[in-house]
Amino acid sequence: MTKYKLAMLNGDGIGPEVVSSARSILETASQVTGLELEFIELPVGLEAYKNFGRTLPPNTIEGMSQSDAWILGPLQTGSYPKDDRDYPMSSGKIRKYFDLFANIRPAKSYIPKVASNIDLVIVRENTEDFFPNINLFKGYGEFWTDKDTVVSLRVIRRSSCKRIAKTAFELARSRNQKKLVTAVHKSNVLIEGDGLFLEEANRVYEEGFRDLRFEQKLIDSASMELVLKPERFDVILATNLFGDIISDEAAGLVGGLGFCPSLNSGEKHAMGQAVHGTAPDIAGKGIANPVSEILSSVMLLDWLFSHKGEERKVYETARVIERAIKKQLSSQDPKDKTLDIDGNASTQEFTSRLSNRILVDS
Ligand code: NAI
């Protein structure tokens, strides 16, 4: 039987709390299914800066390269010390380094908070757009700049549009639900960049996915429609920045950032990472909702299953966790839920009740 090595990177703020919860649930569920998992912890973010003077040390990158997959907590993006040798560090840096070009972000109604019938996935390009953070400080066309002007470049490449579109169409086909891909864009203003994005998405559709439906919507009106009729969406295809924003909107519709997992994936590597940030307002209080990070590890197991040899126990471990979460969240007992969804369980209490449920139900 294959043994998988998972790297755990805590990150900042509530990161250590939710990553440790995800690890504990993986340990319990793999015990039940007999899956062999080995965990290694790698420093990243402030913890790494304190010990090594940088937020993404070379040893961490090496450890990631030698692992089958990784789970990352949130990072305090944009506010690391300026003398950090990896400045400006962000999850984007890791995504770019390992070419994790697809950010798959499901939004599903686990609790009937705002809307009870949402089951959609945002497929967000993960390496380009404004995120490479390329700024010109002087001498750019009509914006002949001075110290009070910044010109930022948006990068959109045909090859990236093609692979992210293919990922979205393949996902819509494998989900086998509404079989609908909605590309969101602003091509009426961003004529060249979003024009290229749409042209390539359309080509991918025409060449291999005519069994599905494909539509294109302006990001502004699509954002409104997402609130008014969320149930009509299936897979939303987006460039990096629009995908980032619309996924937090979708998070709000399904009960908050505590319920939104994500998978960052490329050809060779994958990383589970909750959609939320470091939540500084609740960090260290032990009350964070760990569901997003736990569900991100479920997505990671599914990726391992489909990319590393279809080991049945990996698949079963993912299902055991998923079933237990659904059951726990449908319970009326406030001890089964964290504070953000009107429960009274701490992160640890939520995690140990989920562990017990896994053991009892299996
Ligand atoms: P945030 O996602 O950290 O928090 C927004 C709100 O949601 C807060 O009220 C927070 O308490 C709540 N929240 C988030 N996750 C929660 C959870 N698991 N359980 C319960 N409540 C939760 O966004 P914010 O405050 O805008 O950003 C804080 C920091 O996180 C910033 O430094 C930002 O750059 C960083 N960030 C990092 C991301 C990443 O590493 N993937 C993603 C988004 C933000």
mmCIF file of C-alpha atoms and ligand atoms in Angstrom:
data_model
loop_
_atom_site.group_PDB
_atom_site.id
_atom_site.type_symbol
_atom_site.label_atom_id
_atom_site.label_comp_id
_atom_site.label_asym_id
_atom_site.label_seq_id
_atom_site.Cartn_x
_atom_site.Cartn_y
_atom_site.Cartn_z
ATOM 1 C CA MET A 1 0.000 0.000 0.000
ATOM 2 C CA THR A 2 1.212 3.514 -0.791
ATOM 3 C CA LYS A 3 2.163 5.779 2.083
ATOM 4 C CA TYR A 4 1.633 9.499 1.517
ATOM 5 C CA LYS A 5 3.723 12.266 2.963
ATOM 6 C CA LEU A 6 1.779 15.427 3.736
ATOM 7 C CA ALA A 7 3.510 18.699 4.573
ATOM 8 C CA MET A 8 1.675 20.918 7.045
ATOM 9 C CA LEU A 9 2.395 24.670 6.893
ATOM 10 C CA ASN A 10 0.613 26.492 9.689
ATOM 11 C CA GLY A 11 0.804 30.057 8.433
ATOM 12 C CA ASP A 12 -0.223 33.057 10.539
ATOM 13 C CA GLY A 13 -3.140 34.195 12.715
ATOM 14 C CA ILE A 14 -5.700 31.396 13.050
ATOM 15 C CA GLY A 15 -3.515 29.231 10.776
ATOM 16 C CA PRO A 16 -1.974 27.042 13.518
ATOM 17 C CA GLU A 17 -5.428 26.466 15.072
ATOM 18 C CA VAL A 18 -7.187 25.361 11.873
ATOM 19 C CA VAL A 19 -4.252 23.437 10.393
ATOM 20 C CA SER A 20 -3.803 21.457 13.594
ATOM 21 C CA SER A 21 -7.535 20.664 13.540
ATOM 22 C CA ALA A 22 -7.293 19.450 9.919
ATOM 23 C CA ARG A 23 -4.306 17.271 10.812
ATOM 24 C CA SER A 24 -6.067 15.751 13.775
ATOM 25 C CA ILE A 25 -9.108 14.877 11.626
ATOM 26 C CA LEU A 26 -6.867 13.375 8.922
ATOM 27 C CA GLU A 27 -5.166 11.262 11.606
ATOM 28 C CA THR A 28 -8.453 9.952 12.969
ATOM 29 C CA ALA A 29 -10.021 9.247 9.577
ATOM 30 C CA SER A 30 -6.904 7.519 8.216
ATOM 31 C CA GLN A 31 -6.793 5.360 11.351
ATOM 32 C CA VAL A 32 -10.326 4.237 10.534
ATOM 33 C CA THR A 33 -9.656 3.458 6.852
ATOM 34 C CA GLY A 34 -6.132 2.111 7.315
ATOM 35 C CA LEU A 35 -4.599 4.783 5.074
ATOM 36 C CA GLU A 36 -0.949 5.435 5.867
ATOM 37 C CA LEU A 37 -0.147 9.114 6.189
ATOM 38 C CA GLU A 38 3.099 10.688 7.313
ATOM 39 C CA PHE A 39 3.085 14.340 8.375
ATOM 40 C CA ILE A 40 5.934 16.818 8.351
ATOM 41 C CA GLU A 41 5.685 20.372 9.646
ATOM 42 C CA LEU A 42 7.363 23.128 7.654
ATOM 43 C CA PRO A 43 7.741 26.738 8.818
ATOM 44 C CA VAL A 44 6.233 29.544 6.748
ATOM 45 C CA GLY A 45 5.145 33.119 7.415
ATOM 46 C CA LEU A 46 5.921 34.894 10.701
ATOM 47 C CA GLU A 47 7.054 31.715 12.451
ATOM 48 C CA ALA A 48 9.666 31.193 9.707
ATOM 49 C CA TYR A 49 10.669 34.868 9.769
ATOM 50 C CA LYS A 50 11.343 34.746 13.513
ATOM 51 C CA ASN A 51 13.572 31.689 13.181
ATOM 52 C CA PHE A 52 15.211 32.173 9.793
ATOM 53 C CA GLY A 53 14.778 35.864 8.924
ATOM 54 C CA ARG A 54 12.571 35.007 5.975
ATOM 55 C CA THR A 55 8.963 33.926 5.466
ATOM 56 C CA LEU A 56 9.597 31.209 2.885
ATOM 57 C CA PRO A 57 12.929 29.554 3.777
ATOM 58 C CA PRO A 58 14.685 27.300 1.231
ATOM 59 C CA ASN A 59 14.305 24.311 3.577
ATOM 60 C CA THR A 60 10.554 24.768 3.493
ATOM 61 C CA ILE A 61 10.544 24.770 -0.302
ATOM 62 C CA GLU A 62 12.737 21.674 -0.327
ATOM 63 C CA GLY A 63 10.468 19.903 2.187
ATOM 64 C CA MET A 64 7.436 20.744 0.049
ATOM 65 C CA SER A 65 9.156 19.391 -3.065
ATOM 66 C CA GLN A 66 9.787 16.131 -1.246
ATOM 67 C CA SER A 67 6.183 15.705 -0.052
ATOM 68 C CA ASP A 68 3.198 14.321 -1.932
ATOM 69 C CA ALA A 69 0.995 17.309 -1.150
ATOM 70 C CA TRP A 70 0.650 20.183 1.306
ATOM 71 C CA ILE A 71 -1.824 21.882 3.560
ATOM 72 C CA LEU A 72 -1.259 25.594 4.056
ATOM 73 C CA GLY A 73 -2.850 27.912 6.599
ATOM 74 C CA PRO A 74 -3.520 31.583 5.795
ATOM 75 C CA LEU A 75 -0.677 34.080 5.466
ATOM 76 C CA GLN A 76 -0.510 37.646 6.680
ATOM 77 C CA THR A 77 -0.144 38.800 3.089
ATOM 78 C CA GLY A 78 1.103 42.346 2.569
ATOM 79 C CA SER A 79 2.136 43.082 6.141
ATOM 80 C CA TYR A 80 5.346 41.165 6.740
ATOM 81 C CA PRO A 81 8.397 43.083 7.988
ATOM 82 C CA LYS A 82 10.093 44.946 5.133
ATOM 83 C CA ASP A 83 13.446 43.272 5.871
ATOM 84 C CA ASP A 84 11.922 39.836 5.168
ATOM 85 C CA ARG A 85 14.158 38.355 2.472
ATOM 86 C CA ASP A 86 11.089 36.942 0.726
ATOM 87 C CA TYR A 87 9.152 40.220 0.765
ATOM 88 C CA PRO A 88 6.497 40.578 -0.574
ATOM 89 C CA MET A 89 5.536 37.072 0.516
ATOM 90 C CA SER A 90 2.052 35.672 -0.099
ATOM 91 C CA SER A 91 0.356 32.395 -0.945
ATOM 92 C CA GLY A 92 0.685 33.647 -4.529
ATOM 93 C CA LYS A 93 4.439 33.230 -4.296
ATOM 94 C CA ILE A 94 4.059 29.538 -3.443
ATOM 95 C CA ARG A 95 1.421 29.095 -6.148
ATOM 96 C CA LYS A 96 3.701 30.668 -8.720
ATOM 97 C CA TYR A 97 6.830 28.811 -7.581
ATOM 98 C CA PHE A 98 5.167 25.399 -7.917
ATOM 99 C CA ASP A 99 2.967 26.451 -10.842
ATOM 100 C CA LEU A 100 -0.274 25.706 -8.981
ATOM 101 C CA PHE A 101 -2.215 27.376 -11.753
ATOM 102 C CA ALA A 102 -5.751 26.393 -10.744
ATOM 103 C CA ASN A 103 -7.507 27.520 -7.601
ATOM 104 C CA ILE A 104 -10.638 25.435 -7.183
ATOM 105 C CA ARG A 105 -13.029 27.015 -4.698
ATOM 106 C CA PRO A 106 -16.326 25.241 -4.009
ATOM 107 C CA ALA A 107 -19.154 27.090 -2.267
ATOM 108 C CA LYS A 108 -21.775 24.743 -0.929
ATOM 109 C CA SER A 109 -24.629 25.235 1.522
ATOM 110 C CA TYR A 110 -23.794 23.040 4.497
ATOM 111 C CA ILE A 111 -25.957 25.128 6.804
ATOM 112 C CA PRO A 112 -29.134 26.989 5.847
ATOM 113 C CA LYS A 113 -27.759 30.395 6.799
ATOM 114 C CA VAL A 114 -28.290 32.722 3.821
ATOM 115 C CA ALA A 115 -29.225 30.341 1.025
ATOM 116 C CA SER A 116 -29.725 26.597 1.300
ATOM 117 C CA ASN A 117 -29.402 25.530 -2.320
ATOM 118 C CA ILE A 118 -25.937 26.600 -3.417
ATOM 119 C CA ASP A 119 -23.530 24.125 -4.907
ATOM 120 C CA LEU A 120 -21.089 25.856 -7.197
ATOM 121 C CA VAL A 121 -17.357 25.917 -7.803
ATOM 122 C CA ILE A 122 -15.193 28.869 -8.722
ATOM 123 C CA VAL A 123 -12.216 28.004 -10.909
ATOM 124 C CA ARG A 124 -9.762 30.841 -10.549
ATOM 125 C CA GLU A 125 -6.545 31.337 -12.488
ATOM 126 C CA ASN A 126 -3.899 31.382 -9.804
ATOM 127 C CA THR A 127 -0.618 32.763 -11.109
ATOM 128 C CA GLU A 128 -1.201 35.875 -13.234
ATOM 129 C CA ASP A 129 -3.428 38.944 -13.548
ATOM 130 C CA PHE A 130 -2.342 41.675 -11.097
ATOM 131 C CA PHE A 131 -0.901 39.180 -8.626
ATOM 132 C CA PRO A 132 2.683 39.058 -9.938
ATOM 133 C CA ASN A 133 2.669 42.611 -8.503
ATOM 134 C CA ILE A 134 4.601 44.288 -11.310
ATOM 135 C CA ASN A 135 4.638 48.034 -10.766
ATOM 136 C CA LEU A 136 6.167 50.722 -12.923
ATOM 137 C CA PHE A 137 7.133 53.800 -11.032
ATOM 138 C CA LYS A 138 8.190 56.059 -13.824
ATOM 139 C CA GLY A 139 7.994 56.639 -17.506
ATOM 140 C CA TYR A 140 4.967 54.701 -18.697
ATOM 141 C CA GLY A 141 3.053 56.193 -21.623
ATOM 142 C CA GLU A 142 0.485 58.822 -20.715
ATOM 143 C CA PHE A 143 1.019 58.025 -17.034
ATOM 144 C CA TRP A 144 4.402 59.692 -16.992
ATOM 145 C CA THR A 145 4.707 59.116 -13.331
ATOM 146 C CA ASP A 146 5.983 60.894 -10.318
ATOM 147 C CA LYS A 147 6.224 59.596 -6.752
ATOM 148 C CA ASP A 148 2.446 59.910 -6.364
ATOM 149 C CA THR A 149 1.553 57.578 -9.219
ATOM 150 C CA VAL A 150 1.885 53.801 -9.513
ATOM 151 C CA VAL A 151 1.182 51.898 -12.716
ATOM 152 C CA SER A 152 0.493 48.187 -12.118
ATOM 153 C CA LEU A 153 0.641 45.614 -14.881
ATOM 154 C CA ARG A 154 -1.957 42.930 -15.476
ATOM 155 C CA VAL A 155 -0.545 39.769 -17.030
ATOM 156 C CA ILE A 156 -2.872 37.531 -19.081
ATOM 157 C CA ARG A 157 -1.269 34.810 -21.239
ATOM 158 C CA ARG A 158 -3.006 32.672 -23.845
ATOM 159 C CA SER A 159 -1.455 29.453 -22.486
ATOM 160 C CA SER A 160 -2.718 30.222 -18.953
ATOM 161 C CA CYS A 161 -6.214 31.049 -20.210
ATOM 162 C CA LYS A 162 -6.269 27.775 -22.081
ATOM 163 C CA ARG A 163 -5.289 25.544 -19.180
ATOM 164 C CA ILE A 164 -7.586 27.211 -16.658
ATOM 165 C CA ALA A 165 -10.517 27.037 -19.099
ATOM 166 C CA LYS A 166 -9.816 23.351 -19.684
ATOM 167 C CA THR A 167 -9.798 22.774 -15.912
ATOM 168 C CA ALA A 168 -13.192 24.494 -15.579
ATOM 169 C CA PHE A 169 -14.828 22.544 -18.408
ATOM 170 C CA GLU A 170 -13.446 19.223 -17.193
ATOM 171 C CA LEU A 171 -14.748 19.979 -13.714
ATOM 172 C CA ALA A 172 -18.225 20.876 -15.000
ATOM 173 C CA ARG A 173 -18.302 17.612 -16.912
ATOM 174 C CA SER A 174 -17.143 15.503 -13.965
ATOM 175 C CA ARG A 175 -19.564 17.192 -11.549
ATOM 176 C CA ASN A 176 -22.346 16.189 -13.920
ATOM 177 C CA GLN A 177 -24.795 18.697 -12.436
ATOM 178 C CA LYS A 178 -25.965 21.667 -14.474
ATOM 179 C CA LYS A 179 -23.105 21.181 -16.938
ATOM 180 C CA LEU A 180 -22.706 24.922 -17.146
ATOM 181 C CA VAL A 181 -19.534 27.005 -17.218
ATOM 182 C CA THR A 182 -19.914 30.770 -16.690
ATOM 183 C CA ALA A 183 -16.864 32.842 -17.602
ATOM 184 C CA VAL A 184 -16.866 36.152 -15.693
ATOM 185 C CA HIS A 185 -14.953 39.078 -17.164
ATOM 186 C CA LYS A 186 -14.834 42.813 -17.841
ATOM 187 C CA SER A 187 -13.986 42.706 -21.533
ATOM 188 C CA ASN A 188 -15.970 45.875 -22.245
ATOM 189 C CA VAL A 189 -13.218 47.775 -20.416
ATOM 190 C CA LEU A 190 -10.302 45.342 -20.204
ATOM 191 C CA ILE A 191 -10.624 44.773 -23.924
ATOM 192 C CA GLU A 192 -7.263 43.142 -24.615
ATOM 193 C CA GLY A 193 -6.711 41.036 -21.489
ATOM 194 C CA ASP A 194 -10.230 39.785 -20.904
ATOM 195 C CA GLY A 195 -10.737 39.614 -24.659
ATOM 196 C CA LEU A 196 -7.902 37.085 -24.817
ATOM 197 C CA PHE A 197 -9.281 35.215 -21.798
ATOM 198 C CA LEU A 198 -12.704 34.858 -23.462
ATOM 199 C CA GLU A 199 -11.308 34.016 -26.874
ATOM 200 C CA GLU A 200 -9.306 31.134 -25.424
ATOM 201 C CA ALA A 201 -12.152 29.901 -23.195
ATOM 202 C CA ASN A 202 -14.411 29.865 -26.227
ATOM 203 C CA ARG A 203 -11.843 27.960 -28.273
ATOM 204 C CA VAL A 204 -11.436 25.318 -25.545
ATOM 205 C CA TYR A 205 -15.216 24.959 -25.402
ATOM 206 C CA GLU A 206 -15.620 24.638 -29.179
ATOM 207 C CA GLU A 207 -12.803 22.127 -29.481
ATOM 208 C CA GLY A 208 -13.762 19.674 -26.783
ATOM 209 C CA PHE A 209 -16.724 20.521 -24.574
ATOM 210 C CA ARG A 210 -19.767 21.113 -26.783
ATOM 211 C CA ASP A 211 -21.727 18.650 -24.614
ATOM 212 C CA LEU A 212 -21.732 21.346 -21.890
ATOM 213 C CA ARG A 213 -23.224 24.848 -21.829
ATOM 214 C CA PHE A 214 -20.959 27.870 -21.862
ATOM 215 C CA GLU A 215 -21.906 31.476 -21.099
ATOM 216 C CA GLN A 216 -19.989 34.709 -20.600
ATOM 217 C CA LYS A 217 -21.079 37.367 -18.115
ATOM 218 C CA LEU A 218 -19.720 40.719 -17.038
ATOM 219 C CA ILE A 219 -18.250 40.376 -13.547
ATOM 220 C CA ASP A 220 -20.345 43.234 -12.128
ATOM 221 C CA SER A 221 -23.749 41.939 -13.171
ATOM 222 C CA ALA A 222 -22.679 38.330 -12.508
ATOM 223 C CA SER A 223 -21.855 39.357 -8.929
ATOM 224 C CA MET A 224 -25.378 40.660 -8.465
ATOM 225 C CA GLU A 225 -26.903 37.589 -10.078
ATOM 226 C CA LEU A 226 -24.869 35.395 -7.753
ATOM 227 C CA VAL A 227 -26.663 36.988 -4.807
ATOM 228 C CA LEU A 228 -30.122 36.937 -6.410
ATOM 229 C CA LYS A 229 -30.026 33.491 -8.046
ATOM 230 C CA PRO A 230 -27.022 31.573 -6.702
ATOM 231 C CA GLU A 231 -28.619 28.230 -7.510
ATOM 232 C CA ARG A 232 -28.361 28.824 -11.262
ATOM 233 C CA PHE A 233 -24.527 28.687 -11.222
ATOM 234 C CA ASP A 234 -22.449 25.538 -11.572
ATOM 235 C CA VAL A 235 -18.794 26.269 -12.463
ATOM 236 C CA ILE A 236 -17.585 29.868 -12.588
ATOM 237 C CA LEU A 237 -14.410 30.467 -14.579
ATOM 238 C CA ALA A 238 -12.448 33.574 -13.617
ATOM 239 C CA THR A 239 -9.147 35.364 -13.880
ATOM 240 C CA ASN A 240 -7.182 35.726 -10.654
ATOM 241 C CA LEU A 241 -8.506 38.935 -9.062
ATOM 242 C CA PHE A 242 -12.152 38.556 -10.086
ATOM 243 C CA GLY A 243 -12.055 34.928 -8.908
ATOM 244 C CA ASP A 244 -10.649 35.985 -5.547
ATOM 245 C CA ILE A 245 -13.361 38.558 -4.950
ATOM 246 C CA ILE A 246 -16.318 36.552 -6.198
ATOM 247 C CA SER A 247 -15.318 33.570 -4.059
ATOM 248 C CA ASP A 248 -15.623 35.640 -0.868
ATOM 249 C CA GLU A 249 -19.033 36.766 -2.119
ATOM 250 C CA ALA A 250 -20.000 33.116 -2.553
ATOM 251 C CA ALA A 251 -18.583 32.427 0.925
ATOM 252 C CA GLY A 252 -20.975 34.988 2.375
ATOM 253 C CA LEU A 253 -23.884 33.196 0.729
ATOM 254 C CA VAL A 254 -23.058 29.824 2.253
ATOM 255 C CA GLY A 255 -22.598 31.046 5.807
ATOM 256 C CA GLY A 256 -19.191 32.689 5.887
ATOM 257 C CA LEU A 257 -15.528 32.013 5.345
ATOM 258 C CA GLY A 258 -15.616 29.139 7.815
ATOM 259 C CA PHE A 259 -17.151 26.951 5.085
ATOM 260 C CA CYS A 260 -14.995 27.624 2.075
ATOM 261 C CA PRO A 261 -12.199 25.264 1.211
ATOM 262 C CA SER A 262 -9.907 25.439 -1.778
ATOM 263 C CA LEU A 263 -7.415 23.398 -3.698
ATOM 264 C CA ASN A 264 -4.455 24.939 -5.484
ATOM 265 C CA SER A 265 -3.370 22.490 -8.128
ATOM 266 C CA GLY A 266 -0.953 22.112 -11.015
ATOM 267 C CA GLU A 267 0.300 19.241 -13.135
ATOM 268 C CA LYS A 268 2.594 17.851 -10.421
ATOM 269 C CA HIS A 269 1.650 19.401 -7.097
ATOM 270 C CA ALA A 270 -1.382 20.336 -5.034
ATOM 271 C CA MET A 271 -2.016 22.310 -1.882
ATOM 272 C CA GLY A 272 -5.144 22.475 0.249
ATOM 273 C CA GLN A 273 -5.811 25.930 1.669
ATOM 274 C CA ALA A 274 -8.924 27.514 3.151
ATOM 275 C CA VAL A 275 -10.228 30.563 1.291
ATOM 276 C CA HIS A 276 -10.150 32.721 4.417
ATOM 277 C CA GLY A 277 -7.329 34.884 5.711
ATOM 278 C CA THR A 278 -5.587 35.015 9.083
ATOM 279 C CA ALA A 279 -8.666 36.435 10.874
ATOM 280 C CA PRO A 280 -6.646 38.706 13.207
ATOM 281 C CA ASP A 281 -9.817 39.648 15.117
ATOM 282 C CA ILE A 282 -10.161 36.110 16.494
ATOM 283 C CA ALA A 283 -6.607 34.733 16.196
ATOM 284 C CA GLY A 284 -5.325 33.008 19.327
ATOM 285 C CA LYS A 285 -8.787 32.850 20.919
ATOM 286 C CA GLY A 286 -9.354 29.211 19.961
ATOM 287 C CA ILE A 287 -12.724 29.928 18.351
ATOM 288 C CA ALA A 288 -11.966 29.737 14.614
ATOM 289 C CA ASN A 289 -14.143 27.510 12.477
ATOM 290 C CA PRO A 290 -11.806 24.799 11.129
ATOM 291 C CA VAL A 291 -14.283 23.432 8.537
ATOM 292 C CA SER A 292 -12.723 25.290 5.584
ATOM 293 C CA GLU A 293 -9.279 23.888 6.331
ATOM 294 C CA ILE A 294 -10.655 20.382 6.983
ATOM 295 C CA LEU A 295 -12.614 20.423 3.720
ATOM 296 C CA SER A 296 -9.474 21.671 1.949
ATOM 297 C CA SER A 297 -7.733 18.527 3.162
ATOM 298 C CA VAL A 298 -10.646 16.479 1.772
ATOM 299 C CA MET A 299 -10.051 18.145 -1.602
ATOM 300 C CA LEU A 300 -6.365 17.330 -1.271
ATOM 301 C CA LEU A 301 -7.153 13.651 -0.649
ATOM 302 C CA ASP A 302 -9.352 13.617 -3.756
ATOM 303 C CA TRP A 303 -6.480 15.120 -5.758
ATOM 304 C CA LEU A 304 -4.092 12.465 -4.389
ATOM 305 C CA PHE A 305 -6.580 9.792 -5.396
ATOM 306 C CA SER A 306 -6.896 11.009 -8.976
ATOM 307 C CA HIS A 307 -3.239 11.957 -9.498
ATOM 308 C CA LYS A 308 -1.212 9.442 -7.516
ATOM 309 C CA GLY A 309 -2.414 5.972 -8.302
ATOM 310 C CA GLU A 310 -6.080 5.763 -7.250
ATOM 311 C CA GLU A 311 -5.371 4.242 -3.847
ATOM 312 C CA ARG A 312 -8.888 3.331 -2.649
ATOM 313 C CA LYS A 313 -8.165 4.154 0.989
ATOM 314 C CA VAL A 314 -7.413 7.760 0.072
ATOM 315 C CA TYR A 315 -10.842 8.108 -1.481
ATOM 316 C CA GLU A 316 -12.520 6.404 1.484
ATOM 317 C CA THR A 317 -10.733 8.654 3.969
ATOM 318 C CA ALA A 318 -12.045 11.719 2.134
ATOM 319 C CA ARG A 319 -15.620 10.360 2.227
ATOM 320 C CA VAL A 320 -15.416 9.457 5.933
ATOM 321 C CA ILE A 321 -14.461 13.048 6.779
ATOM 322 C CA GLU A 322 -17.038 14.569 4.447
ATOM 323 C CA ARG A 323 -19.874 12.458 5.882
ATOM 324 C CA ALA A 324 -18.927 13.324 9.452
ATOM 325 C CA ILE A 325 -18.827 17.064 8.676
ATOM 326 C CA LYS A 326 -22.243 16.987 7.019
ATOM 327 C CA LYS A 327 -23.679 15.133 9.992
ATOM 328 C CA GLN A 328 -22.093 17.395 12.569
ATOM 329 C CA LEU A 329 -23.226 20.573 10.811
ATOM 330 C CA SER A 330 -26.790 19.319 10.491
ATOM 331 C CA SER A 331 -26.963 18.732 14.261
ATOM 332 C CA GLN A 332 -29.063 21.163 16.320
ATOM 333 C CA ASP A 333 -26.731 20.905 19.299
ATOM 334 C CA PRO A 334 -24.773 24.192 19.700
ATOM 335 C CA LYS A 335 -21.811 22.125 20.948
ATOM 336 C CA ASP A 336 -21.482 20.787 17.389
ATOM 337 C CA LYS A 337 -20.843 24.222 15.908
ATOM 338 C CA THR A 338 -18.392 27.064 16.320
ATOM 339 C CA LEU A 339 -19.309 30.614 17.319
ATOM 340 C CA ASP A 340 -19.461 32.032 13.781
ATOM 341 C CA ILE A 341 -22.532 29.904 13.091
ATOM 342 C CA ASP A 342 -24.276 30.412 16.402
ATOM 343 C CA GLY A 343 -22.745 27.423 18.142
ATOM 344 C CA ASN A 344 -20.653 27.489 21.298
ATOM 345 C CA ALA A 345 -17.852 25.016 20.540
ATOM 346 C CA SER A 346 -14.237 26.098 20.563
ATOM 347 C CA THR A 347 -12.044 24.978 17.653
ATOM 348 C CA GLN A 348 -10.736 22.131 19.794
ATOM 349 C CA GLU A 349 -14.169 21.055 21.019
ATOM 350 C CA PHE A 350 -15.522 21.097 17.463
ATOM 351 C CA THR A 351 -12.549 19.003 16.330
ATOM 352 C CA SER A 352 -12.816 16.393 19.061
ATOM 353 C CA ARG A 353 -16.569 15.989 18.519
ATOM 354 C CA LEU A 354 -15.893 15.505 14.816
ATOM 355 C CA SER A 355 -13.185 12.941 15.603
ATOM 356 C CA ASN A 356 -15.524 11.036 17.915
ATOM 357 C CA ARG A 357 -18.220 11.058 15.255
ATOM 358 C CA ILE A 358 -15.779 9.583 12.747
ATOM 359 C CA LEU A 359 -14.793 6.833 15.187
ATOM 360 C CA VAL A 360 -18.353 6.040 16.267
ATOM 361 C CA ASP A 361 -19.876 6.063 12.779
ATOM 362 C CA SER A 362 -17.201 3.954 11.114
HETATM 363 P P1 NAI B 1 -10.143 37.177 6.847
HETATM 364 O O1 NAI B 1 -10.598 36.106 5.936
HETATM 365 O O2 NAI B 1 -8.939 36.870 7.650
HETATM 366 O O3 NAI B 1 -11.331 37.559 7.852
HETATM 367 C C1 NAI B 1 -12.554 38.128 7.443
HETATM 368 C C2 NAI B 1 -13.614 37.891 8.522
HETATM 369 O O4 NAI B 1 -13.988 36.503 8.506
HETATM 370 C C3 NAI B 1 -13.115 38.174 9.933
HETATM 371 O O5 NAI B 1 -14.169 38.727 10.679
HETATM 372 C C4 NAI B 1 -12.748 36.804 10.482
HETATM 373 O O6 NAI B 1 -12.847 36.687 11.876
HETATM 374 C C5 NAI B 1 -13.754 35.905 9.773
HETATM 375 N N1 NAI B 1 -13.200 34.571 9.556
HETATM 376 C C6 NAI B 1 -12.294 34.217 8.619
HETATM 377 N N2 NAI B 1 -12.003 32.918 8.727
HETATM 378 C C7 NAI B 1 -12.737 32.445 9.752
HETATM 379 C C8 NAI B 1 -12.862 31.166 10.353
HETATM 380 N N3 NAI B 1 -12.169 30.102 9.925
HETATM 381 N N4 NAI B 1 -13.709 31.027 11.410
HETATM 382 C C9 NAI B 1 -14.428 32.071 11.835
HETATM 383 N N5 NAI B 1 -14.361 33.311 11.305
HETATM 384 C C10 NAI B 1 -13.513 33.489 10.273
HETATM 385 O O7 NAI B 1 -9.915 38.475 5.959
HETATM 386 P P2 NAI B 1 -9.206 39.855 6.327
HETATM 387 O O8 NAI B 1 -9.507 40.238 7.735
HETATM 388 O O9 NAI B 1 -9.606 40.748 5.242
HETATM 389 O O10 NAI B 1 -7.643 39.564 6.183
HETATM 390 C C11 NAI B 1 -6.777 39.306 7.304
HETATM 391 C C12 NAI B 1 -5.377 38.930 6.801
HETATM 392 O O11 NAI B 1 -5.425 37.705 6.058
HETATM 393 C C13 NAI B 1 -4.722 39.969 5.885
HETATM 394 O O12 NAI B 1 -3.358 40.067 6.242
HETATM 395 C C14 NAI B 1 -4.852 39.365 4.488
HETATM 396 O O13 NAI B 1 -3.820 39.778 3.647
HETATM 397 C C15 NAI B 1 -4.734 37.885 4.820
HETATM 398 N N6 NAI B 1 -5.371 36.989 3.828
HETATM 399 C C16 NAI B 1 -4.693 35.849 3.533
HETATM 400 C C17 NAI B 1 -5.244 34.936 2.688
HETATM 401 C C18 NAI B 1 -4.486 33.671 2.421
HETATM 402 O O14 NAI B 1 -3.387 33.499 2.913
HETATM 403 N N7 NAI B 1 -5.043 32.769 1.666
HETATM 404 C C19 NAI B 1 -6.577 35.130 2.078
HETATM 405 C C20 NAI B 1 -7.227 36.353 2.497
HETATM 406 C C21 NAI B 1 -6.624 37.244 3.333
#
